[in-house]
């Protein structure tokens, strides 16, 4: 009996002893960030056990454990890097002081904003959202149209493409998932804005940079528009659009880990032109057939494969009238075939490296008929790219990559009588390497240094472009950024055709930026200076081709950009305001001296206003754009670039009405005030008998553009609509 | 002596059971109770952390991840700043994704995924409505398809449908029928598993108030 009790007692003592020793092994301490501020809410625990606690006031935590020996203590908190440390549990209490480093996705992390506007990824704090592309009046659902309402761009109404900070249209390049797109814009009739070939619905986000961009992007002197295509789709749907300018149909089929989308589109503007008189002697107004597809597949746990293809045939013909022989129409016929293919694959590798591999292929073929002559211009572009990146530590992130660009351009001029009269072409190979490091010097200070090196096969030389930027957080919502860098780009195709060995054109950007973003409101101011050198100069005789091409040109652009956006002050109202001041001169092409080029206007501003009106289930919008006069050269007057046009003004409206859950009616009108905008003047190449050069204004073929469309979406539950896509 | 032994034994056992609620089920139930009662973000964070700890120790169980995700949604609804709300929702989305790797086609997880999308709309209805409301409705319909007797999926779907009906000025009859069905289901909701979720009746009743 006693013996029995003794054994029981021993057993119980053993049990209680264990229980007591459990309470003895206490782990306590504090969790702080790098600046010594305590972190409340951090999860502190022993890996593979339930034992742990949450840090409270003062970052303090405390818990007990029954575990013994070598264990791993893990500390996690949203926005910070997970931290692990080995602990040896031998019954003694531990007192630990843990410091957490800011994670890659910290909420108020400092980011480099100099020169760039981020759009999309609708969750993050960004300046634009994907929907803005559709609902901005005057943008006519065109990608370039909406970016043209941001500061740093100039209104060049007869072109429609992006002109950034005193740079020509060709200095702004577009990248889809990191891959270069050649011939981003569709061909357009004279003085009619061209549209980008890619529909906004393909993209989930974009970053529009007006300077100072990363070493990853080359062959762009002034601007990089970086578009991110959508991920794997998760819904089956069919979209049908009936528009005043054509029809299209799109489908999406979604599987577990992949999706396929396709779109067919037919555009014919003839019925519209028969209603709205155009100041163009059309023979065949523009028509186009287009097909595109997108395939997405998840590979393994972290990889994703994206394929995209797009093919287009478009044509138009018209009579043009030269000022030299006003009575003689010049029959002009343009046929364009275009194909673009893009494939990218990215995945994680062992050791935390992430790779991205991509290739893009662009084929563009123009056939232009001019009376009896025919110009035949096939162009092939290839871009291959491989990048590796890794976050080495909380302080250092590395990105490195190699690229290869191929451009093959041929031009043949044929005459009906004489056959081939001129033929030229070039093939350019351009390998490039880049490396870039992000240094998180403190929670408030981020530095990025990068280097890009390119080899130009035609001029047979290497060109190195160093770039650096810095961002400093001045408050919870505000920061200052600065950037400096060298940028280079191969000369324009038509110039390389005449002089293939020209060196690249170069620019140096200096940018200083301040930005403050608070719940629904954004203000930014940016000032910049840009020096151009090695610009192409040539001599342009009255007759015949330009000659004597050199890299002797130069120029500069400087200015201030302002931006304000507010979608909070008034309910259901969102508006933004942009102003750009530009001072630029360049001595390039056949300029006799440094002068302001014809595409540059000194003051640009735009106001975009959007209001959702719940009572009529509609979103209405208005955009006003103003650009001060642009210079042009009048040979009847002394001097160069001696005259200036009147200011450009455009007030546009749009309306999107939700008829039912899956049906939207969209209407828009540009230039509702009917202002006669003059973009410049063109002059005869020879003076008439009285010694005067005849001239005429370059203007819009029609003052307004009206658009009406009905967008229908068929999905299983009839709950989707095209509003996010339009 | 015998009495002493027994008393000591009982004491020890009581003490131990008080010290260490040993089993997975008990600890989960205790935390679920705390989660349903928690109000402030700090309390929610603390219990979310507990679920996260259990989730990493019990690599096969989906319930801890489910409740951690649910806790994040609750924190998001209590946060002030848009960006903070989104961060909690991002976290919830990620936790649901991880939970889906532990269990096949679970209606409750699908419903939570739809709940996250619904909350995204709530953050910025004008900006995100077009993008997320259709998506949320689709996800929640799928959750109902997976288990027509899931009252939470039905309630959330009815709430989405109600908003849409109000927008288009139509009668929320369908939504109200769903709410009636959901409330009835809540009444005889017999969980298959002791840790299955039990929340939602109050929201269903509150939504029902808006029915004619």
Short mmCIF file of N, CA, C and O in Angstrom, two decimals, chain A residues 70 126 132 302-304 343-344 352 369 412 418 426 453 558 561 598 619 641 643 646 673 692 710:
data_model
loop_
_atom_site.label_atom_id
_atom_site.label_comp_id
_atom_site.label_asym_id
_atom_site.label_seq_id
_atom_site.Cartn_x
_atom_site.Cartn_y
_atom_site.Cartn_z
N UNK A 70 18.18 22.46 -29.14
CA UNK A 70 18.34 23.41 -30.24
C UNK A 70 16.99 23.62 -30.94
O UNK A 70 16.40 22.67 -31.44
N UNK A 126 -1.23 53.92 -56.59
CA UNK A 126 -0.70 54.32 -57.88
C UNK A 126 -1.49 55.47 -58.45
O UNK A 126 -2.61 55.75 -58.06
N UNK A 132 -9.05 53.91 -65.92
CA UNK A 132 -8.89 55.28 -66.37
C UNK A 132 -8.72 55.35 -67.88
O UNK A 132 -9.10 56.32 -68.52
N UNK A 302 5.51 28.26 -59.12
CA UNK A 302 5.79 29.69 -59.16
C UNK A 302 5.97 30.24 -60.56
O UNK A 302 6.06 31.44 -60.74
N UNK A 303 6.02 29.37 -61.57
CA UNK A 303 6.32 29.86 -62.91
C UNK A 303 5.09 30.25 -63.69
O UNK A 303 3.99 29.80 -63.41
N UNK A 304 5.29 31.12 -64.67
CA UNK A 304 4.18 31.46 -65.55
C UNK A 304 4.70 31.68 -66.97
O UNK A 304 5.72 32.33 -67.18
N UNK A 343 6.66 36.01 -76.32
CA UNK A 343 6.62 34.87 -75.39
C UNK A 343 7.51 35.18 -74.21
O UNK A 343 8.65 35.61 -74.38
N UNK A 344 6.99 35.01 -73.00
CA UNK A 344 7.83 35.22 -71.82
C UNK A 344 7.60 34.08 -70.82
O UNK A 344 6.52 33.51 -70.77
N UNK A 352 16.76 31.51 -54.34
CA UNK A 352 16.06 32.78 -54.34
C UNK A 352 16.21 33.60 -55.61
O UNK A 352 15.75 34.73 -55.68
N UNK A 369 1.69 53.00 -102.59
CA UNK A 369 1.60 53.34 -104.01
C UNK A 369 1.45 54.85 -104.15
O UNK A 369 0.61 55.46 -103.47
N UNK A 412 12.46 49.28 -101.26
CA UNK A 412 12.61 49.20 -102.71
C UNK A 412 11.62 50.16 -103.35
O UNK A 412 10.45 50.18 -102.98
N UNK A 418 10.05 52.06 -115.45
CA UNK A 418 11.47 51.72 -115.42
C UNK A 418 11.81 50.53 -114.52
O UNK A 418 12.95 50.10 -114.47
N UNK A 426 19.29 47.65 -94.46
CA UNK A 426 20.35 47.36 -93.50
C UNK A 426 19.88 46.30 -92.52
O UNK A 426 18.68 46.08 -92.35
N UNK A 453 25.22 48.51 -71.27
CA UNK A 453 26.24 48.57 -72.29
C UNK A 453 25.66 47.95 -73.56
O UNK A 453 25.05 46.89 -73.53
N UNK A 558 14.32 71.38 -71.05
CA UNK A 558 14.21 71.50 -69.60
C UNK A 558 12.81 72.00 -69.26
O UNK A 558 12.15 72.59 -70.12
N UNK A 561 7.09 69.89 -64.47
CA UNK A 561 5.82 69.17 -64.62
C UNK A 561 5.09 69.18 -63.29
O UNK A 561 5.68 68.91 -62.25
N UNK A 598 9.16 71.70 -84.40
CA UNK A 598 7.74 71.98 -84.66
C UNK A 598 6.78 71.23 -83.74
O UNK A 598 5.63 71.63 -83.59
N UNK A 619 -21.35 56.78 -66.01
CA UNK A 619 -20.15 57.52 -65.72
C UNK A 619 -20.02 58.56 -66.83
O UNK A 619 -20.02 58.23 -68.02
N UNK A 641 12.23 78.76 -88.29
CA UNK A 641 11.15 78.47 -87.31
C UNK A 641 10.60 79.81 -86.82
O UNK A 641 10.52 80.06 -85.62
N UNK A 643 7.61 81.39 -87.31
CA UNK A 643 6.20 81.67 -87.05
C UNK A 643 5.66 80.69 -86.00
O UNK A 643 6.27 79.67 -85.72
N UNK A 646 -1.58 79.17 -83.58
CA UNK A 646 -2.40 79.54 -82.42
C UNK A 646 -2.42 78.35 -81.45
O UNK A 646 -2.09 77.23 -81.82
N UNK A 673 -16.50 71.79 -78.90
CA UNK A 673 -16.65 73.21 -79.21
C UNK A 673 -16.34 73.49 -80.68
O UNK A 673 -16.53 74.60 -81.16
N UNK A 692 6.66 83.84 -104.19
CA UNK A 692 6.05 83.48 -102.89
C UNK A 692 5.84 81.97 -102.82
O UNK A 692 5.41 81.35 -103.80
N UNK A 710 -21.75 49.60 -78.47
CA UNK A 710 -22.52 48.78 -77.55
C UNK A 710 -21.67 47.57 -77.22
O UNK A 710 -21.21 46.87 -78.12
#
